[in-house]
Amino acid sequence: MENQPSSDEAGGNGGGAYQEAGVSIQSGNELVNRIKPHVASTARPGASATIGGFGGLFDLASAGYSASPSLIGAIDGVGTKLMVAHAMNKHDTVGIDLVAMNVNDLVVQGAEPIFFLDCFSCGKLDVNVAEAFVKGVSAGCREAGCALIGGETAEMPGLFSSKGGTYDAVGAAVGAVAQGRTLLPDKESMEVGDVLVGLGSSGCHSNGFTLVRSVVEKAGLSYHEKSPWEDTDRSVGESLLTPTRIYVRSLMGVASQNLIKGMAHITGGGLTENVPRMLPENLAADIDVKTWEVPAVLQWLRSTGKLPNEEFARVFNTGLGMVLVVGKANVAQTIRELEAAGETVYTVGKLIERTGEAGCILRNMHLWS
């Protein structure tokens, strides 16, 4: 169930002095009525996803967990990609981003995302904007198979600007790992020669947007003009708002068959910092960057922004949203099943003995230039 908007945590009838001070409870109530069908569309076994209670309920037994599972939580935001959404007045795709950034962090640990909560904070509540945002959150939840069971809409004039519909959003997700299943990464099973498999990204995802906006501004581009990196008629802003890919269903499919030893979600810090997080201290990732295609938007950002290759690899995903550790015997089946699930799959490297501080070695970065 999704909680009622707080409107600065106060009561009242939505009019009079409180409304003159900048908070409209009437707008909050209107939003609740408008988002009901979006939230309800995320219902799944374990949660009805209805609006109106003081807290969200999830029944693990009804979701198929007969014995107490391990629960894993994640919390994240969308960052300054929201500023592109503000500029384009397009707010549904960043709702998908909010879900993606959380559930992708859960699935790499082998957890099934089961429920999600969001917080939408603004200076003046624009019901149309907030509804579009929750519609996107609901779409992301449906794609990830988790229920939207709670939320907060906080109208806080004075803390946020009341002009231009400015808002921030944070989300949290909880995932479950059934008893008897191995939590990932399974570092003890990793060994020299294990294969690194990469899954293609949809573009920038939701990281590095402070740099993205800087490069776009210095290039003299408007978000509303045609994108210089695409052959379509999409604008700069529309292209940049491509949502973060959600990998949950495809990865849960191979993880449930014990085909994966570890997974890394490539977010802030890029390959350089995220891949080592899934590895034991004695192993390093040996990755050849010529083995996958860098999306056009990322190529343009690197070239136009004159980014050193090392910084490019640390700020952006460079075209890989996930990197997996797979034993040699399971590589063919893993690739086959991931491709059948709609993923673009690359064999990008292998595990080697770690001889220095670097946990991720990127070869042939000069080819990016």
mmCIF file of C-alpha atoms in Angstrom:
data_model
loop_
_atom_site.group_PDB
_atom_site.id
_atom_site.type_symbol
_atom_site.label_atom_id
_atom_site.label_comp_id
_atom_site.label_asym_id
_atom_site.label_seq_id
_atom_site.Cartn_x
_atom_site.Cartn_y
_atom_site.Cartn_z
ATOM 1 C CA MET A 1 0.000 0.000 0.000
ATOM 2 C CA GLU A 2 1.254 3.478 -0.780
ATOM 3 C CA ASN A 3 1.145 6.027 2.028
ATOM 4 C CA GLN A 4 -0.754 9.277 1.704
ATOM 5 C CA PRO A 5 1.305 12.349 0.733
ATOM 6 C CA SER A 6 2.607 14.064 3.851
ATOM 7 C CA SER A 7 2.402 17.676 2.676
ATOM 8 C CA ASP A 8 5.066 18.740 5.174
ATOM 9 C CA GLU A 9 3.706 16.296 7.767
ATOM 10 C CA ALA A 10 0.803 18.526 8.754
ATOM 11 C CA GLY A 11 -2.970 18.288 8.881
ATOM 12 C CA GLY A 12 -5.663 20.656 7.749
ATOM 13 C CA ASN A 13 -8.206 20.865 4.975
ATOM 14 C CA GLY A 14 -5.826 22.058 2.274
ATOM 15 C CA GLY A 15 -6.960 25.681 2.343
ATOM 16 C CA GLY A 16 -6.531 28.829 4.448
ATOM 17 C CA ALA A 17 -3.264 29.795 6.065
ATOM 18 C CA TYR A 18 -1.519 26.515 5.349
ATOM 19 C CA GLN A 19 -2.177 26.773 1.628
ATOM 20 C CA GLU A 20 -1.113 30.426 1.675
ATOM 21 C CA ALA A 21 2.117 29.276 3.302
ATOM 22 C CA GLY A 22 2.757 27.036 0.292
ATOM 23 C CA VAL A 23 1.301 23.586 1.014
ATOM 24 C CA SER A 24 -1.793 22.229 -0.740
ATOM 25 C CA ILE A 25 -3.281 19.145 0.895
ATOM 26 C CA GLN A 26 -5.965 19.184 -1.788
ATOM 27 C CA SER A 27 -3.281 18.656 -4.451
ATOM 28 C CA GLY A 28 -1.851 15.789 -2.415
ATOM 29 C CA ASN A 29 -5.220 14.101 -2.189
ATOM 30 C CA GLU A 30 -5.769 14.558 -5.916
ATOM 31 C CA LEU A 31 -2.409 12.896 -6.589
ATOM 32 C CA VAL A 32 -3.352 9.882 -4.467
ATOM 33 C CA ASN A 33 -6.518 9.356 -6.488
ATOM 34 C CA ARG A 34 -4.646 9.665 -9.787
ATOM 35 C CA ILE A 35 -1.842 7.239 -8.956
ATOM 36 C CA LYS A 36 -4.090 4.484 -7.572
ATOM 37 C CA PRO A 37 -4.263 2.509 -10.848
ATOM 38 C CA HIS A 38 -0.520 2.860 -11.452
ATOM 39 C CA VAL A 39 0.346 1.548 -7.995
ATOM 40 C CA ALA A 40 -2.253 -1.242 -8.185
ATOM 41 C CA SER A 41 -0.671 -2.458 -11.437
ATOM 42 C CA THR A 42 2.412 -3.563 -9.443
ATOM 43 C CA ALA A 43 0.524 -6.091 -7.296
ATOM 44 C CA ARG A 44 2.169 -9.511 -7.060
ATOM 45 C CA PRO A 45 1.962 -12.554 -4.781
ATOM 46 C CA GLY A 46 2.703 -11.203 -1.311
ATOM 47 C CA ALA A 47 1.394 -7.662 -1.823
ATOM 48 C CA SER A 48 -1.862 -6.138 -3.013
ATOM 49 C CA ALA A 49 -0.270 -2.710 -3.743
ATOM 50 C CA THR A 50 -3.285 -0.718 -2.535
ATOM 51 C CA ILE A 51 -3.168 2.883 -1.333
ATOM 52 C CA GLY A 52 -4.137 4.357 2.005
ATOM 53 C CA GLY A 53 -2.431 2.624 4.908
ATOM 54 C CA PHE A 54 0.278 3.866 7.266
ATOM 55 C CA GLY A 55 2.802 1.289 6.062
ATOM 56 C CA GLY A 56 3.358 -1.248 3.341
ATOM 57 C CA LEU A 57 2.675 -4.938 3.943
ATOM 58 C CA PHE A 58 4.415 -7.869 2.289
ATOM 59 C CA ASP A 59 3.547 -11.502 3.068
ATOM 60 C CA LEU A 60 6.603 -13.679 2.418
ATOM 61 C CA ALA A 61 4.656 -16.930 2.706
ATOM 62 C CA SER A 62 2.187 -15.813 0.028
ATOM 63 C CA ALA A 63 5.168 -14.968 -2.184
ATOM 64 C CA GLY A 64 6.364 -18.549 -1.991
ATOM 65 C CA TYR A 65 8.933 -18.269 0.812
ATOM 66 C CA SER A 66 7.838 -21.069 3.138
ATOM 67 C CA ALA A 67 11.007 -20.712 5.252
ATOM 68 C CA SER A 68 12.473 -17.386 6.339
ATOM 69 C CA PRO A 69 14.624 -16.015 3.502
ATOM 70 C CA SER A 70 17.591 -13.678 3.768
ATOM 71 C CA LEU A 71 16.462 -10.119 3.071
ATOM 72 C CA ILE A 72 18.664 -7.596 1.290
ATOM 73 C CA GLY A 73 17.925 -3.863 1.106
ATOM 74 C CA ALA A 74 19.089 -1.181 -1.304
ATOM 75 C CA ILE A 75 18.526 2.572 -1.474
ATOM 76 C CA ASP A 76 19.455 4.972 -4.267
ATOM 77 C CA GLY A 77 18.422 8.013 -6.251
ATOM 78 C CA VAL A 78 18.506 9.227 -9.845
ATOM 79 C CA GLY A 79 20.967 12.088 -9.329
ATOM 80 C CA THR A 80 21.207 15.079 -11.640
ATOM 81 C CA LYS A 81 19.603 13.177 -14.507
ATOM 82 C CA LEU A 82 16.504 14.709 -12.930
ATOM 83 C CA MET A 83 17.669 18.096 -14.238
ATOM 84 C CA VAL A 84 17.390 16.786 -17.792
ATOM 85 C CA ALA A 85 13.889 15.560 -16.976
ATOM 86 C CA HIS A 86 13.028 19.032 -15.652
ATOM 87 C CA ALA A 87 14.400 20.665 -18.810
ATOM 88 C CA MET A 88 12.403 18.322 -21.055
ATOM 89 C CA ASN A 89 9.297 18.285 -18.832
ATOM 90 C CA LYS A 90 9.383 14.498 -19.144
ATOM 91 C CA HIS A 91 9.194 12.656 -15.854
ATOM 92 C CA ASP A 92 8.077 9.064 -16.445
ATOM 93 C CA THR A 93 11.412 7.600 -17.559
ATOM 94 C CA VAL A 94 13.312 8.782 -14.466
ATOM 95 C CA GLY A 95 10.805 6.834 -12.395
ATOM 96 C CA ILE A 96 12.025 3.709 -14.188
ATOM 97 C CA ASP A 97 15.614 4.797 -13.467
ATOM 98 C CA LEU A 98 14.852 5.022 -9.761
ATOM 99 C CA VAL A 99 13.652 1.433 -9.657
ATOM 100 C CA ALA A 100 16.476 0.169 -11.875
ATOM 101 C CA MET A 101 19.264 1.618 -9.749
ATOM 102 C CA ASN A 102 17.915 -0.262 -6.737
ATOM 103 C CA VAL A 103 16.762 -3.601 -8.114
ATOM 104 C CA ASN A 104 19.922 -4.074 -10.188
ATOM 105 C CA ASP A 105 21.901 -3.773 -6.946
ATOM 106 C CA LEU A 106 19.746 -6.508 -5.424
ATOM 107 C CA VAL A 107 19.881 -9.008 -8.269
ATOM 108 C CA VAL A 108 23.698 -9.040 -8.323
ATOM 109 C CA GLN A 109 23.509 -10.569 -4.847
ATOM 110 C CA GLY A 110 21.138 -13.247 -6.078
ATOM 111 C CA ALA A 111 18.102 -11.593 -4.515
ATOM 112 C CA GLU A 112 14.633 -11.466 -6.044
ATOM 113 C CA PRO A 113 13.298 -7.894 -5.674
ATOM 114 C CA ILE A 114 9.999 -8.227 -3.838
ATOM 115 C CA PHE A 115 8.950 -4.688 -2.927
ATOM 116 C CA PHE A 116 9.812 -1.043 -3.491
ATOM 117 C CA LEU A 117 9.208 2.285 -1.731
ATOM 118 C CA ASP A 118 9.711 5.779 -3.100
ATOM 119 C CA CYS A 119 9.979 9.339 -1.781
ATOM 120 C CA PHE A 120 9.138 12.334 -3.993
ATOM 121 C CA SER A 121 10.124 15.702 -2.443
ATOM 122 C CA CYS A 122 9.320 19.076 -3.951
ATOM 123 C CA GLY A 123 8.773 22.749 -3.186
ATOM 124 C CA LYS A 124 5.367 22.956 -4.855
ATOM 125 C CA LEU A 125 3.455 19.844 -5.825
ATOM 126 C CA ASP A 126 2.637 19.661 -9.533
ATOM 127 C CA VAL A 127 0.161 16.800 -9.703
ATOM 128 C CA ASN A 128 0.817 16.114 -13.396
ATOM 129 C CA VAL A 129 4.574 15.865 -12.836
ATOM 130 C CA ALA A 130 4.250 13.664 -9.752
ATOM 131 C CA GLU A 131 1.754 11.344 -11.434
ATOM 132 C CA ALA A 132 4.064 10.917 -14.433
ATOM 133 C CA PHE A 133 6.900 10.093 -12.075
ATOM 134 C CA VAL A 134 4.911 7.471 -10.137
ATOM 135 C CA LYS A 135 3.699 6.035 -13.436
ATOM 136 C CA GLY A 136 7.362 5.466 -14.337
ATOM 137 C CA VAL A 137 8.129 3.962 -10.933
ATOM 138 C CA SER A 138 5.210 1.583 -11.396
ATOM 139 C CA ALA A 139 6.446 0.591 -14.863
ATOM 140 C CA GLY A 140 9.882 -0.173 -13.425
ATOM 141 C CA CYS A 141 8.352 -2.218 -10.615
ATOM 142 C CA ARG A 142 6.313 -4.274 -13.060
ATOM 143 C CA GLU A 143 9.404 -4.944 -15.160
ATOM 144 C CA ALA A 144 11.364 -6.005 -12.079
ATOM 145 C CA GLY A 145 8.492 -8.045 -10.629
ATOM 146 C CA CYS A 146 8.338 -6.119 -7.345
ATOM 147 C CA ALA A 147 5.360 -4.413 -5.703
ATOM 148 C CA LEU A 148 5.211 -0.688 -4.955
ATOM 149 C CA ILE A 149 4.002 -0.977 -1.359
ATOM 150 C CA GLY A 150 4.855 2.416 0.114
ATOM 151 C CA GLY A 151 5.637 5.977 -0.752
ATOM 152 C CA GLU A 152 5.996 9.529 0.437
ATOM 153 C CA THR A 153 5.143 12.762 -1.332
ATOM 154 C CA ALA A 154 6.592 15.674 0.634
ATOM 155 C CA GLU A 155 5.754 19.264 -0.316
ATOM 156 C CA MET A 156 8.377 21.407 1.417
ATOM 157 C CA PRO A 157 8.413 25.079 0.350
ATOM 158 C CA GLY A 158 11.525 26.835 1.565
ATOM 159 C CA LEU A 159 13.630 23.697 1.436
ATOM 160 C CA PHE A 160 12.961 23.164 -2.281
ATOM 161 C CA SER A 161 12.307 25.858 -4.869
ATOM 162 C CA SER A 162 8.611 26.432 -5.500
ATOM 163 C CA LYS A 163 9.350 27.444 -9.099
ATOM 164 C CA GLY A 164 9.758 25.228 -12.124
ATOM 165 C CA GLY A 165 8.470 22.012 -10.591
ATOM 166 C CA THR A 166 11.820 21.114 -9.017
ATOM 167 C CA TYR A 167 11.854 17.826 -7.119
ATOM 168 C CA ASP A 168 14.161 15.094 -5.893
ATOM 169 C CA ALA A 169 13.418 11.398 -5.604
ATOM 170 C CA VAL A 170 14.833 8.533 -3.589
ATOM 171 C CA GLY A 171 13.803 4.902 -3.666
ATOM 172 C CA ALA A 172 14.444 1.789 -1.625
ATOM 173 C CA ALA A 173 13.982 -1.849 -2.551
ATOM 174 C CA VAL A 174 14.052 -5.103 -0.632
ATOM 175 C CA GLY A 175 14.958 -8.464 -2.129
ATOM 176 C CA ALA A 176 14.800 -12.024 -0.841
ATOM 177 C CA VAL A 177 17.139 -14.992 -1.144
ATOM 178 C CA ALA A 178 15.517 -18.310 -0.310
ATOM 179 C CA GLN A 179 17.011 -20.504 2.376
ATOM 180 C CA GLY A 180 19.568 -22.905 0.965
ATOM 181 C CA ARG A 181 20.538 -20.660 -1.932
ATOM 182 C CA THR A 182 24.017 -19.166 -2.114
ATOM 183 C CA LEU A 183 24.331 -15.433 -1.655
ATOM 184 C CA LEU A 184 26.352 -13.823 -4.421
ATOM 185 C CA PRO A 185 29.142 -13.181 -5.035
ATOM 186 C CA ASP A 186 30.398 -16.672 -4.281
ATOM 187 C CA LYS A 187 34.015 -15.584 -3.936
ATOM 188 C CA GLU A 188 35.241 -18.926 -2.635
ATOM 189 C CA SER A 189 34.274 -20.651 -5.886
ATOM 190 C CA MET A 190 36.059 -18.149 -8.134
ATOM 191 C CA GLU A 191 39.327 -19.190 -9.728
ATOM 192 C CA VAL A 192 41.854 -18.158 -12.334
ATOM 193 C CA GLY A 193 40.404 -18.676 -15.805
ATOM 194 C CA ASP A 194 36.783 -17.982 -14.916
ATOM 195 C CA VAL A 195 35.157 -16.066 -17.763
ATOM 196 C CA LEU A 196 33.869 -12.488 -17.562
ATOM 197 C CA VAL A 197 30.602 -11.950 -19.413
ATOM 198 C CA GLY A 198 29.243 -8.441 -20.031
ATOM 199 C CA LEU A 199 25.655 -7.332 -20.653
ATOM 200 C CA GLY A 200 25.070 -4.327 -22.878
ATOM 201 C CA SER A 201 23.791 -1.094 -21.350
ATOM 202 C CA SER A 202 21.104 1.189 -22.770
ATOM 203 C CA GLY A 203 23.400 4.239 -22.671
ATOM 204 C CA CYS A 204 24.393 6.468 -19.771
ATOM 205 C CA HIS A 205 21.965 4.797 -17.384
ATOM 206 C CA SER A 206 21.833 7.106 -14.300
ATOM 207 C CA ASN A 207 25.463 7.909 -13.609
ATOM 208 C CA GLY A 208 27.798 10.747 -14.532
ATOM 209 C CA PHE A 209 25.073 13.261 -15.379
ATOM 210 C CA THR A 210 26.843 16.204 -13.802
ATOM 211 C CA LEU A 211 29.596 15.592 -16.366
ATOM 212 C CA VAL A 212 27.047 14.817 -19.102
ATOM 213 C CA ARG A 213 25.316 18.155 -18.565
ATOM 214 C CA SER A 214 28.640 19.975 -18.519
ATOM 215 C CA VAL A 215 29.731 18.447 -21.841
ATOM 216 C CA VAL A 216 26.372 19.219 -23.465
ATOM 217 C CA GLU A 217 26.481 22.814 -22.218
ATOM 218 C CA LYS A 218 30.068 23.398 -23.360
ATOM 219 C CA ALA A 219 29.154 21.968 -26.785
ATOM 220 C CA GLY A 220 26.485 24.659 -27.072
ATOM 221 C CA LEU A 221 23.656 22.162 -27.428
ATOM 222 C CA SER A 222 20.069 22.557 -26.318
ATOM 223 C CA TYR A 223 18.294 19.525 -24.903
ATOM 224 C CA HIS A 224 15.557 20.154 -27.455
ATOM 225 C CA GLU A 225 17.662 20.039 -30.609
ATOM 226 C CA LYS A 226 18.410 16.911 -32.618
ATOM 227 C CA SER A 227 20.878 14.559 -31.034
ATOM 228 C CA PRO A 228 24.242 14.634 -32.881
ATOM 229 C CA TRP A 229 25.028 11.023 -31.939
ATOM 230 C CA GLU A 230 21.875 9.375 -33.312
ATOM 231 C CA ASP A 231 20.530 8.808 -36.802
ATOM 232 C CA THR A 232 16.967 9.291 -35.533
ATOM 233 C CA ASP A 233 14.986 12.477 -34.955
ATOM 234 C CA ARG A 234 15.236 12.140 -31.182
ATOM 235 C CA SER A 235 16.395 15.224 -29.334
ATOM 236 C CA VAL A 236 19.432 15.442 -27.067
ATOM 237 C CA GLY A 237 17.195 15.355 -24.007
ATOM 238 C CA GLU A 238 15.059 12.443 -25.196
ATOM 239 C CA SER A 239 18.160 10.383 -25.891
ATOM 240 C CA LEU A 240 19.751 11.174 -22.538
ATOM 241 C CA LEU A 241 16.524 10.212 -20.752
ATOM 242 C CA THR A 242 16.689 6.645 -22.082
ATOM 243 C CA PRO A 243 16.000 4.670 -18.900
ATOM 244 C CA THR A 244 18.493 2.473 -17.112
ATOM 245 C CA ARG A 245 18.135 -1.122 -18.229
ATOM 246 C CA ILE A 246 16.579 -3.450 -15.662
ATOM 247 C CA TYR A 247 18.351 -6.820 -15.716
ATOM 248 C CA VAL A 248 16.329 -8.606 -13.045
ATOM 249 C CA ARG A 249 14.367 -11.195 -14.989
ATOM 250 C CA SER A 250 17.218 -12.304 -17.241
ATOM 251 C CA LEU A 251 19.739 -12.529 -14.402
ATOM 252 C CA MET A 252 17.388 -14.279 -11.987
ATOM 253 C CA GLY A 253 16.888 -16.891 -14.680
ATOM 254 C CA VAL A 254 20.571 -17.848 -14.838
ATOM 255 C CA ALA A 255 21.260 -17.258 -11.141
ATOM 256 C CA SER A 256 18.475 -19.656 -10.172
ATOM 257 C CA GLN A 257 20.336 -22.384 -12.072
ATOM 258 C CA ASN A 258 23.595 -21.673 -10.231
ATOM 259 C CA LEU A 259 25.310 -20.660 -13.468
ATOM 260 C CA ILE A 260 26.796 -17.453 -12.031
ATOM 261 C CA LYS A 261 29.568 -17.037 -9.466
ATOM 262 C CA GLY A 262 29.329 -13.264 -9.158
ATOM 263 C CA MET A 263 27.858 -10.137 -10.716
ATOM 264 C CA ALA A 264 28.776 -6.457 -10.695
ATOM 265 C CA HIS A 265 26.320 -3.655 -11.451
ATOM 266 C CA ILE A 266 28.327 -1.035 -13.376
ATOM 267 C CA THR A 267 27.235 2.274 -11.874
ATOM 268 C CA GLY A 268 29.220 5.221 -10.475
ATOM 269 C CA GLY A 269 32.882 4.269 -10.515
ATOM 270 C CA GLY A 270 32.505 2.392 -13.786
ATOM 271 C CA LEU A 271 34.261 -0.878 -14.521
ATOM 272 C CA THR A 272 37.355 0.223 -12.628
ATOM 273 C CA GLU A 273 35.697 0.382 -9.223
ATOM 274 C CA ASN A 274 32.647 -1.868 -9.478
ATOM 275 C CA VAL A 275 34.092 -5.080 -10.924
ATOM 276 C CA PRO A 276 36.591 -5.580 -8.039
ATOM 277 C CA ARG A 277 33.738 -5.387 -5.516
ATOM 278 C CA MET A 278 32.632 -8.913 -6.465
ATOM 279 C CA LEU A 279 36.111 -10.478 -6.462
ATOM 280 C CA PRO A 280 38.268 -12.074 -3.762
ATOM 281 C CA GLU A 281 41.465 -10.232 -2.886
ATOM 282 C CA ASN A 282 43.685 -12.709 -4.729
ATOM 283 C CA LEU A 283 41.980 -12.333 -8.120
ATOM 284 C CA ALA A 284 41.682 -9.511 -10.652
ATOM 285 C CA ALA A 285 39.574 -8.953 -13.737
ATOM 286 C CA ASP A 286 41.461 -8.880 -17.042
ATOM 287 C CA ILE A 287 39.110 -7.086 -19.456
ATOM 288 C CA ASP A 288 39.647 -6.290 -23.144
ATOM 289 C CA VAL A 289 37.640 -3.199 -24.075
ATOM 290 C CA LYS A 290 37.650 -4.061 -27.784
ATOM 291 C CA THR A 291 35.233 -6.927 -27.129
ATOM 292 C CA TRP A 292 32.074 -4.806 -26.889
ATOM 293 C CA GLU A 293 30.464 -1.852 -28.624
ATOM 294 C CA VAL A 294 30.441 1.492 -26.827
ATOM 295 C CA PRO A 295 27.024 3.182 -27.304
ATOM 296 C CA ALA A 296 27.060 6.225 -29.573
ATOM 297 C CA VAL A 297 26.047 8.625 -26.804
ATOM 298 C CA LEU A 298 29.008 7.530 -24.681
ATOM 299 C CA GLN A 299 31.384 7.761 -27.635
ATOM 300 C CA TRP A 300 30.177 11.319 -28.251
ATOM 301 C CA LEU A 301 30.578 12.297 -24.596
ATOM 302 C CA ARG A 302 34.117 10.891 -24.439
ATOM 303 C CA SER A 303 35.179 12.566 -27.689
ATOM 304 C CA THR A 304 33.419 15.916 -27.238
ATOM 305 C CA GLY A 305 34.365 16.147 -23.580
ATOM 306 C CA LYS A 306 37.973 15.174 -24.385
ATOM 307 C CA LEU A 307 37.875 12.690 -21.527
ATOM 308 C CA PRO A 308 40.987 10.660 -20.734
ATOM 309 C CA ASN A 309 40.289 6.964 -21.186
ATOM 310 C CA GLU A 310 40.908 6.259 -17.494
ATOM 311 C CA GLU A 311 38.321 8.852 -16.453
ATOM 312 C CA PHE A 312 35.856 7.625 -19.069
ATOM 313 C CA ALA A 313 36.124 4.115 -17.601
ATOM 314 C CA ARG A 314 35.647 5.405 -14.063
ATOM 315 C CA VAL A 315 32.683 7.738 -14.662
ATOM 316 C CA PHE A 316 30.582 5.849 -17.238
ATOM 317 C CA ASN A 317 29.570 2.236 -17.806
ATOM 318 C CA THR A 318 31.246 2.389 -21.287
ATOM 319 C CA GLY A 319 28.503 0.131 -22.672
ATOM 320 C CA LEU A 320 28.315 -2.633 -20.050
ATOM 321 C CA GLY A 321 25.579 -2.459 -17.437
ATOM 322 C CA MET A 322 26.558 -5.755 -15.821
ATOM 323 C CA VAL A 323 29.666 -7.923 -15.649
ATOM 324 C CA LEU A 324 29.331 -11.568 -14.580
ATOM 325 C CA VAL A 325 31.826 -14.187 -13.409
ATOM 326 C CA VAL A 326 31.028 -17.557 -15.012
ATOM 327 C CA GLY A 327 32.882 -20.865 -14.785
ATOM 328 C CA LYS A 328 34.195 -22.125 -18.135
ATOM 329 C CA ALA A 329 31.817 -25.080 -18.176
ATOM 330 C CA ASN A 330 28.759 -22.806 -17.869
ATOM 331 C CA VAL A 331 29.652 -20.042 -20.325
ATOM 332 C CA ALA A 332 27.848 -21.384 -23.388
ATOM 333 C CA GLN A 333 24.603 -22.076 -21.531
ATOM 334 C CA THR A 334 24.737 -18.736 -19.710
ATOM 335 C CA ILE A 335 25.201 -16.771 -22.929
ATOM 336 C CA ARG A 336 22.494 -18.748 -24.700
ATOM 337 C CA GLU A 337 19.934 -18.150 -21.964
ATOM 338 C CA LEU A 338 20.764 -14.470 -21.519
ATOM 339 C CA GLU A 339 20.451 -13.847 -25.247
ATOM 340 C CA ALA A 340 17.137 -15.705 -25.286
ATOM 341 C CA ALA A 341 16.001 -13.343 -22.508
ATOM 342 C CA GLY A 342 16.783 -10.339 -24.714
ATOM 343 C CA GLU A 343 20.218 -9.323 -23.461
ATOM 344 C CA THR A 344 23.137 -8.248 -25.630
ATOM 345 C CA VAL A 345 25.966 -10.441 -24.368
ATOM 346 C CA TYR A 346 29.737 -10.119 -24.728
ATOM 347 C CA THR A 347 32.636 -12.263 -23.539
ATOM 348 C CA VAL A 348 34.894 -9.511 -22.213
ATOM 349 C CA GLY A 349 37.714 -11.149 -20.290
ATOM 350 C CA LYS A 350 38.793 -13.562 -17.565
ATOM 351 C CA LEU A 351 39.981 -13.742 -13.985
ATOM 352 C CA ILE A 352 43.736 -13.712 -13.342
ATOM 353 C CA GLU A 353 45.988 -13.777 -10.306
ATOM 354 C CA ARG A 354 46.111 -10.381 -8.653
ATOM 355 C CA THR A 355 49.693 -9.143 -8.460
ATOM 356 C CA GLY A 356 49.193 -5.499 -7.557
ATOM 357 C CA GLU A 357 46.595 -3.084 -6.254
ATOM 358 C CA ALA A 358 44.478 -3.048 -9.409
ATOM 359 C CA GLY A 359 41.465 -5.330 -9.185
ATOM 360 C CA CYS A 360 40.386 -4.508 -12.741
ATOM 361 C CA ILE A 361 42.794 -4.268 -15.670
ATOM 362 C CA LEU A 362 41.408 -2.692 -18.835
ATOM 363 C CA ARG A 363 43.337 -3.525 -21.995
ATOM 364 C CA ASN A 364 43.287 -1.692 -25.342
ATOM 365 C CA MET A 365 41.727 1.508 -23.966
ATOM 366 C CA HIS A 366 43.648 3.381 -26.673
ATOM 367 C CA LEU A 367 41.082 2.020 -29.157
ATOM 368 C CA TRP A 368 38.448 4.277 -27.596
ATOM 369 C CA SER A 369 40.474 7.237 -28.902
#
